[in-house]
Amino acid sequence: MTVQQPTPEEPLRMVAVHAHPDDESSKGAGSTARYAREGVEVTVITCTGGERGDVLNPRLRDDPSVTRETLPGIRRQEMARAQEILGVGHEWLGFVDSGLPEGDPLPPLPEDSFATMPVEEAARPLVEAVRRLRPHVMTTYDENGGYPHPDHIQTNRISLAAFDLAADPQFAPELGAPWEVAKLYYINGFHRQRFAAVSRHLHAEGTPNEMLDQMLQRYDESNDRLLTTRIDVRDYLAIRDDALRAHATQVDPEGPFFRIPHAVETAAWGTEDYELHISRIPVKLPENDLFAGLRHEHLGARA
């Protein structure tokens, strides 16, 4: 099968695969907001309902309306608000959050939770979505999940599986006509190069951030992922933050995500970063566009 290039008349399309509601707003949100406003059909796909997430906003921890029973519905409401702010489409895969096990030894994951499912079985609804939405680009997490949450690691696994299986005409024809996604990216949001650049800028201004400096001590730059693609999101930082704050049970609005001024981010490192993991079309690296190689010449070069 040859990758189907977009025609001049059709919009570009992408899917961003995430583990839980709120991940779409903390990882790659500036990029999806930008692309949506540029006319790209962006769909966020959330694998689980985030049912086992903790209430991290101190203002809501003692709120009697926020209970383990009401949290699933609340998280759906929060996701709908974040979706509206980002300007993207959204779909649920419908799996159950696996939680983040703690202890030594680690306890087993809950039965029938997302991370316990066979990869091909868990990939089926994503295959159906890919064949129906026909994205040109997919974004997901690296093989370590970006950080080692079992649902994030499983998200990587089913994304890779769906990338292959959606294109295979022999696999589950009942899930739709085969579709080849042209490019698969890993979101590379947490790396030492970015943290170090922001820290240097803050120190130069005489306003060092202690939390950031402590984080830098735990990061080894030699372990940074490859940065192949950097998307300018300087005009979308406020939208990103508003979307993240929409997940009120999951985010402290005064927490560390919001303590670095946008002016500092803009000056020190104004991009969201990706690793091009698989491409079925010719590419020239580095890139400043997830759709590099897919745009028609008459659209002009993307700044």
Tab-separated table of N, CA and C in Angstrom, residues 7-127:
chain	number	residue	atom	x	y	z
A	7	THR	N	-5.009	15.571	-0.586
A	7	THR	CA	-5.242	16.347	-1.795
A	7	THR	C	-5.250	17.834	-1.443
A	8	PRO	N	-5.089	18.700	-2.452
A	8	PRO	CA	-5.099	20.138	-2.141
A	8	PRO	C	-6.392	20.615	-1.505
A	9	GLU	N	-7.496	19.889	-1.740
A	9	GLU	CA	-8.798	20.340	-1.253
A	9	GLU	C	-9.113	19.865	0.166
A	10	GLU	N	-8.449	18.829	0.637
A	10	GLU	CA	-8.827	18.256	1.927
A	10	GLU	C	-7.967	18.810	3.050
A	11	PRO	N	-8.513	18.860	4.260
A	11	PRO	CA	-7.727	19.340	5.397
A	11	PRO	C	-6.711	18.296	5.838
A	12	LEU	N	-5.637	18.768	6.444
A	12	LEU	CA	-4.714	17.860	7.114
A	12	LEU	C	-5.377	17.345	8.386
A	13	ARG	N	-4.976	16.131	8.803
A	13	ARG	CA	-5.624	15.509	9.953
A	13	ARG	C	-4.571	14.880	10.874
A	14	MET	N	-4.822	14.961	12.173
A	14	MET	CA	-3.932	14.311	13.132
A	14	MET	C	-4.741	13.762	14.293
A	15	VAL	N	-4.199	12.713	14.917
A	15	VAL	CA	-4.731	12.218	16.179
A	15	VAL	C	-3.613	12.252	17.208
A	16	ALA	N	-3.975	12.654	18.405
A	16	ALA	CA	-3.045	12.686	19.531
A	16	ALA	C	-3.562	11.699	20.565
A	17	VAL	N	-2.813	10.633	20.799
A	17	VAL	CA	-3.269	9.543	21.665
A	17	VAL	C	-2.720	9.756	23.068
A	18	HIS	N	-3.614	9.802	24.050
A	18	HIS	CA	-3.216	10.063	25.440
A	18	HIS	C	-3.826	9.020	26.371
A	19	ALA	N	-3.220	8.891	27.539
A	19	ALA	CA	-3.638	7.863	28.495
A	19	ALA	C	-4.848	8.275	29.314
A	20	HIS	N	-4.826	9.517	29.839
A	20	HIS	CA	-5.850	9.973	30.784
A	20	HIS	C	-6.323	11.374	30.409
A	21	PRO	N	-7.547	11.741	30.824
A	21	PRO	CA	-7.938	13.137	30.705
A	21	PRO	C	-7.021	14.002	31.575
A	22	ASP	N	-6.489	15.018	31.015
A	22	ASP	CA	-5.515	16.015	31.482
A	22	ASP	C	-4.175	15.846	30.765
A	23	ASP	N	-3.846	14.613	30.318
A	23	ASP	CA	-2.582	14.426	29.600
A	23	ASP	C	-2.551	15.255	28.314
A	24	GLU	N	-3.703	15.391	27.665
A	24	GLU	CA	-3.747	16.148	26.410
A	24	GLU	C	-3.447	17.626	26.630
A	25	SER	N	-3.621	18.097	27.881
A	25	SER	CA	-3.397	19.511	28.184
A	25	SER	C	-2.020	19.773	28.780
A	26	SER	N	-1.340	18.742	29.202
A	26	SER	CA	0.015	18.911	29.749
A	26	SER	C	1.098	18.434	28.795
A	27	LYS	N	0.719	17.787	27.707
A	27	LYS	CA	1.697	17.216	26.773
A	27	LYS	C	1.245	17.504	25.338
A	28	GLY	N	1.881	18.464	24.710
A	28	GLY	CA	1.570	18.766	23.317
A	28	GLY	C	0.359	19.643	23.106
A	29	ALA	N	-0.146	20.279	24.167
A	29	ALA	CA	-1.380	21.055	24.037
A	29	ALA	C	-1.191	22.303	23.185
A	30	GLY	N	-0.032	22.938	23.285
A	30	GLY	CA	0.212	24.114	22.454
A	30	GLY	C	0.188	23.768	20.983
A	31	SER	N	0.729	22.600	20.648
A	31	SER	CA	0.755	22.161	19.248
A	31	SER	C	-0.642	21.871	18.735
A	32	THR	N	-1.439	21.137	19.508
A	32	THR	CA	-2.779	20.802	19.018
A	32	THR	C	-3.641	22.053	18.920
A	33	ALA	N	-3.487	22.981	19.868
A	33	ALA	CA	-4.233	24.235	19.791
A	33	ALA	C	-3.825	25.018	18.551
A	34	ARG	N	-2.531	25.053	18.268
A	34	ARG	CA	-2.067	25.786	17.090
A	34	ARG	C	-2.597	25.154	15.803
A	35	TYR	N	-2.428	23.854	15.696
A	35	TYR	CA	-2.858	23.202	14.456
A	35	TYR	C	-4.363	23.326	14.264
A	36	ALA	N	-5.135	23.192	15.335
A	36	ALA	CA	-6.589	23.318	15.205
A	36	ALA	C	-6.967	24.692	14.673
A	37	ARG	N	-6.274	25.718	15.146
A	37	ARG	CA	-6.576	27.074	14.701
A	37	ARG	C	-6.052	27.347	13.290
A	38	GLU	N	-5.160	26.508	12.805
A	38	GLU	CA	-4.677	26.642	11.433
A	38	GLU	C	-5.499	25.821	10.445
A	39	GLY	N	-6.547	25.173	10.932
A	39	GLY	CA	-7.431	24.440	10.043
A	39	GLY	C	-7.189	22.945	9.977
A	40	VAL	N	-6.244	22.432	10.751
A	40	VAL	CA	-6.022	20.989	10.809
A	40	VAL	C	-7.152	20.345	11.613
A	41	GLU	N	-7.617	19.195	11.163
A	41	GLU	CA	-8.613	18.433	11.928
A	41	GLU	C	-7.868	17.615	12.981
A	42	VAL	N	-7.901	18.099	14.211
A	42	VAL	CA	-7.171	17.492	15.318
A	42	VAL	C	-8.145	16.727	16.195
A	43	THR	N	-7.848	15.468	16.460
A	43	THR	CA	-8.656	14.663	17.375
A	43	THR	C	-7.773	14.119	18.481
A	44	VAL	N	-8.133	14.435	19.711
A	44	VAL	CA	-7.493	13.829	20.879
A	44	VAL	C	-8.231	12.538	21.194
A	45	ILE	N	-7.479	11.472	21.368
A	45	ILE	CA	-8.057	10.182	21.747
A	45	ILE	C	-7.534	9.827	23.133
A	46	THR	N	-8.454	9.668	24.085
A	46	THR	CA	-8.094	9.379	25.468
A	46	THR	C	-8.403	7.917	25.759
A	47	CYS	N	-7.398	7.190	26.201
A	47	CYS	CA	-7.555	5.737	26.366
A	47	CYS	C	-8.413	5.356	27.556
A	48	THR	N	-8.260	6.062	28.673
A	48	THR	CA	-8.983	5.703	29.891
A	48	THR	C	-9.764	6.893	30.417
A	49	GLY	N	-10.624	6.618	31.382
A	49	GLY	CA	-11.398	7.689	31.999
A	49	GLY	C	-10.700	8.384	33.141
A	50	GLY	N	-9.498	7.944	33.499
A	50	GLY	CA	-8.799	8.571	34.615
A	50	GLY	C	-9.483	8.363	35.948
A	51	GLU	N	-10.210	7.248	36.076
A	51	GLU	CA	-11.030	7.024	37.270
A	51	GLU	C	-10.215	6.910	38.557
A	52	ARG	N	-8.972	6.466	38.441
A	52	ARG	CA	-8.171	6.248	39.642
A	52	ARG	C	-7.194	7.389	39.911
A	53	GLY	N	-7.390	8.510	39.245
A	53	GLY	CA	-6.532	9.656	39.503
A	53	GLY	C	-6.782	10.240	40.885
A	54	ASP	N	-5.757	10.827	41.478
A	54	ASP	CA	-5.893	11.495	42.770
A	54	ASP	C	-6.413	12.915	42.571
A	55	VAL	N	-7.061	13.450	43.588
A	55	VAL	CA	-7.465	14.853	43.579
A	55	VAL	C	-6.261	15.666	44.027
A	56	LEU	N	-5.657	16.379	43.091
A	56	LEU	CA	-4.401	17.077	43.351
A	56	LEU	C	-4.580	18.560	43.631
A	57	ASN	N	-5.789	19.055	43.435
A	57	ASN	CA	-6.069	20.457	43.731
A	57	ASN	C	-6.435	20.571	45.212
A	58	PRO	N	-5.592	21.231	46.036
A	58	PRO	CA	-5.875	21.272	47.478
A	58	PRO	C	-7.211	21.921	47.799
A	59	ARG	N	-7.726	22.769	46.918
A	59	ARG	CA	-9.003	23.429	47.175
A	59	ARG	C	-10.179	22.472	47.052
A	60	LEU	N	-9.971	21.329	46.394
A	60	LEU	CA	-11.074	20.399	46.157
A	60	LEU	C	-10.959	19.108	46.965
A	61	ARG	N	-9.860	18.943	47.697
A	61	ARG	CA	-9.661	17.667	48.401
A	61	ARG	C	-10.740	17.403	49.432
A	62	ASP	N	-11.276	18.449	50.046
A	62	ASP	CA	-12.300	18.269	51.067
A	62	ASP	C	-13.688	18.647	50.563
A	63	ASP	N	-13.813	18.794	49.247
A	63	ASP	CA	-15.110	19.129	48.658
A	63	ASP	C	-16.004	17.887	48.705
A	64	PRO	N	-17.150	17.946	49.388
A	64	PRO	CA	-17.995	16.748	49.522
A	64	PRO	C	-18.568	16.261	48.199
A	65	SER	N	-18.561	17.119	47.162
A	65	SER	CA	-19.110	16.689	45.870
A	65	SER	C	-18.099	15.881	45.055
A	66	VAL	N	-16.836	15.885	45.498
A	66	VAL	CA	-15.794	15.147	44.782
A	66	VAL	C	-15.492	13.878	45.563
A	67	THR	N	-16.024	12.780	45.110
A	67	THR	CA	-15.830	11.488	45.760
A	67	THR	C	-15.331	10.486	44.730
A	68	ARG	N	-14.940	9.333	45.201
A	68	ARG	CA	-14.494	8.287	44.282
A	68	ARG	C	-15.618	7.898	43.317
A	69	GLU	N	-16.867	8.022	43.780
A	69	GLU	CA	-18.006	7.666	42.944
A	69	GLU	C	-18.300	8.743	41.901
A	70	THR	N	-18.121	10.007	42.262
A	70	THR	CA	-18.439	11.095	41.326
A	70	THR	C	-17.269	11.458	40.425
A	71	LEU	N	-16.063	11.030	40.789
A	71	LEU	CA	-14.886	11.470	40.043
A	71	LEU	C	-14.933	11.103	38.557
A	72	PRO	N	-15.374	9.895	38.164
A	72	PRO	CA	-15.407	9.602	36.727
A	72	PRO	C	-16.229	10.607	35.930
A	73	GLY	N	-17.400	10.974	36.432
A	73	GLY	CA	-18.217	11.950	35.738
A	73	GLY	C	-17.586	13.328	35.725
A	74	ILE	N	-16.967	13.691	36.827
A	74	ILE	CA	-16.302	14.998	36.901
A	74	ILE	C	-15.170	15.072	35.883
A	75	ARG	N	-14.421	14.003	35.765
A	75	ARG	CA	-13.301	14.021	34.829
A	75	ARG	C	-13.781	14.130	33.381
A	76	ARG	N	-14.937	13.562	33.082
A	76	ARG	CA	-15.502	13.726	31.741
A	76	ARG	C	-15.917	15.178	31.493
A	77	GLN	N	-16.484	15.815	32.506
A	77	GLN	CA	-16.841	17.218	32.373
A	77	GLN	C	-15.590	18.083	32.182
A	78	GLU	N	-14.560	17.785	32.937
A	78	GLU	CA	-13.318	18.543	32.799
A	78	GLU	C	-12.711	18.365	31.407
A	79	MET	N	-12.764	17.141	30.906
A	79	MET	CA	-12.224	16.873	29.575
A	79	MET	C	-12.999	17.645	28.521
A	80	ALA	N	-14.311	17.710	28.658
A	80	ALA	CA	-15.117	18.441	27.685
A	80	ALA	C	-14.750	19.923	27.676
A	81	ARG	N	-14.478	20.472	28.844
A	81	ARG	CA	-14.082	21.884	28.918
A	81	ARG	C	-12.700	22.086	28.303
A	82	ALA	N	-11.766	21.212	28.595
A	82	ALA	CA	-10.427	21.332	28.012
A	82	ALA	C	-10.481	21.193	26.499
A	83	GLN	N	-11.292	20.273	26.024
A	83	GLN	CA	-11.468	20.088	24.577
A	83	GLN	C	-11.953	21.379	23.935
A	84	GLU	N	-12.921	22.028	24.568
A	84	GLU	CA	-13.461	23.283	24.041
A	84	GLU	C	-12.372	24.356	23.982
A	85	ILE	N	-11.562	24.435	25.019
A	85	ILE	CA	-10.509	25.452	25.066
A	85	ILE	C	-9.468	25.200	23.981
A	86	LEU	N	-9.075	23.954	23.802
A	86	LEU	CA	-8.068	23.615	22.800
A	86	LEU	C	-8.612	23.729	21.384
A	87	GLY	N	-9.911	23.558	21.220
A	87	GLY	CA	-10.510	23.633	19.894
A	87	GLY	C	-10.343	22.370	19.080
A	88	VAL	N	-10.270	21.225	19.762
A	88	VAL	CA	-10.009	19.953	19.088
A	88	VAL	C	-11.216	19.039	19.199
A	89	GLY	N	-11.243	17.993	18.367
A	89	GLY	CA	-12.182	16.911	18.557
A	89	GLY	C	-11.689	15.978	19.643
A	90	HIS	N	-12.586	15.149	20.145
A	90	HIS	CA	-12.170	14.235	21.221
A	90	HIS	C	-12.990	12.958	21.184
A	91	GLU	N	-12.304	11.835	21.463
A	91	GLU	CA	-12.965	10.539	21.575
A	91	GLU	C	-12.361	9.764	22.749
A	92	TRP	N	-13.200	8.962	23.390
A	92	TRP	CA	-12.762	8.052	24.455
A	92	TRP	C	-12.614	6.651	23.881
A	93	LEU	N	-11.558	5.949	24.279
A	93	LEU	CA	-11.484	4.527	23.925
A	93	LEU	C	-12.258	3.666	24.911
A	94	GLY	N	-12.472	4.160	26.128
A	94	GLY	CA	-13.365	3.476	27.056
A	94	GLY	C	-12.711	2.502	28.009
A	95	PHE	N	-11.378	2.515	28.109
A	95	PHE	CA	-10.699	1.603	29.038
A	95	PHE	C	-10.689	2.178	30.453
A	96	VAL	N	-10.437	1.286	31.413
A	96	VAL	CA	-10.441	1.668	32.826
A	96	VAL	C	-9.018	1.970	33.273
A	97	ASP	N	-8.862	3.113	33.911
A	97	ASP	CA	-7.582	3.567	34.456
A	97	ASP	C	-6.958	2.468	35.324
A	98	SER	N	-5.664	2.255	35.134
A	98	SER	CA	-4.955	1.226	35.898
A	98	SER	C	-4.443	1.727	37.240
A	99	GLY	N	-4.441	3.049	37.448
A	99	GLY	CA	-3.850	3.591	38.665
A	99	GLY	C	-2.334	3.512	38.610
A	100	LEU	N	-1.698	4.153	39.565
A	100	LEU	CA	-0.235	4.148	39.659
A	100	LEU	C	0.158	3.355	40.894
A	101	PRO	N	0.582	2.091	40.721
A	101	PRO	CA	0.875	1.253	41.893
A	101	PRO	C	2.054	1.789	42.687
A	102	GLU	N	1.974	1.647	43.990
A	102	GLU	CA	3.034	2.090	44.888
A	102	GLU	C	3.313	0.992	45.887
A	103	GLY	N	4.566	0.933	46.332
A	103	GLY	CA	4.963	-0.059	47.324
A	103	GLY	C	6.116	-0.896	46.830
A	104	ASP	N	6.696	-1.667	47.716
A	104	ASP	CA	7.821	-2.544	47.394
A	104	ASP	C	7.619	-3.862	48.134
A	105	PRO	N	7.231	-4.911	47.394
A	105	PRO	CA	7.063	-4.950	45.944
A	105	PRO	C	5.780	-4.248	45.505
A	106	LEU	N	5.722	-3.892	44.211
A	106	LEU	CA	4.545	-3.233	43.687
A	106	LEU	C	3.359	-4.191	43.701
A	107	PRO	N	2.186	-3.710	44.068
A	107	PRO	CA	0.995	-4.567	44.021
A	107	PRO	C	0.597	-4.814	42.576
A	108	PRO	N	-0.172	-5.855	42.324
A	108	PRO	CA	-0.641	-6.103	40.955
A	108	PRO	C	-1.607	-5.009	40.514
A	109	LEU	N	-1.673	-4.800	39.211
A	109	LEU	CA	-2.618	-3.834	38.679
A	109	LEU	C	-4.044	-4.367	38.811
A	110	PRO	N	-5.011	-3.475	38.903
A	110	PRO	CA	-6.414	-3.930	39.014
A	110	PRO	C	-6.816	-4.789	37.824
A	111	GLU	N	-7.566	-5.824	38.097
A	111	GLU	CA	-8.012	-6.729	37.044
A	111	GLU	C	-8.843	-5.984	36.005
A	112	ASP	N	-8.592	-6.289	34.741
A	112	ASP	CA	-9.322	-5.705	33.609
A	112	ASP	C	-9.024	-4.223	33.389
A	113	SER	N	-8.007	-3.694	34.046
A	113	SER	CA	-7.632	-2.305	33.780
A	113	SER	C	-6.837	-2.243	32.472
A	114	PHE	N	-6.696	-1.046	31.948
A	114	PHE	CA	-6.120	-0.825	30.624
A	114	PHE	C	-4.764	-1.495	30.459
A	115	ALA	N	-3.881	-1.310	31.417
A	115	ALA	CA	-2.507	-1.796	31.262
A	115	ALA	C	-2.393	-3.311	31.358
A	116	THR	N	-3.442	-3.982	31.812
A	116	THR	CA	-3.393	-5.447	31.910
A	116	THR	C	-3.879	-6.125	30.639
A	117	MET	N	-4.398	-5.380	29.691
A	117	MET	CA	-5.028	-5.986	28.515
A	117	MET	C	-3.994	-6.382	27.468
A	118	PRO	N	-4.232	-7.470	26.739
A	118	PRO	CA	-3.353	-7.805	25.614
A	118	PRO	C	-3.314	-6.636	24.627
A	119	VAL	N	-2.124	-6.362	24.098
A	119	VAL	CA	-1.938	-5.158	23.291
A	119	VAL	C	-2.841	-5.158	22.064
A	120	GLU	N	-2.909	-6.279	21.338
A	120	GLU	CA	-3.709	-6.278	20.114
A	120	GLU	C	-5.179	-6.062	20.421
A	121	GLU	N	-5.662	-6.634	21.505
A	121	GLU	CA	-7.062	-6.432	21.891
A	121	GLU	C	-7.319	-4.970	22.249
A	122	ALA	N	-6.405	-4.380	23.030
A	122	ALA	CA	-6.576	-2.985	23.429
A	122	ALA	C	-6.416	-2.032	22.258
A	123	ALA	N	-5.697	-2.460	21.218
A	123	ALA	CA	-5.476	-1.602	20.052
A	123	ALA	C	-6.677	-1.561	19.114
A	124	ARG	N	-7.592	-2.492	19.230
A	124	ARG	CA	-8.691	-2.577	18.256
A	124	ARG	C	-9.509	-1.281	18.153
A	125	PRO	N	-9.979	-0.699	19.263
A	125	PRO	CA	-10.754	0.533	19.091
A	125	PRO	C	-9.928	1.679	18.524
A	126	LEU	N	-8.614	1.676	18.767
A	126	LEU	CA	-7.769	2.707	18.161
A	126	LEU	C	-7.603	2.450	16.669
A	127	VAL	N	-7.507	1.192	16.272
A	127	VAL	CA	-7.473	0.860	14.843
A	127	VAL	C	-8.743	1.369	14.167
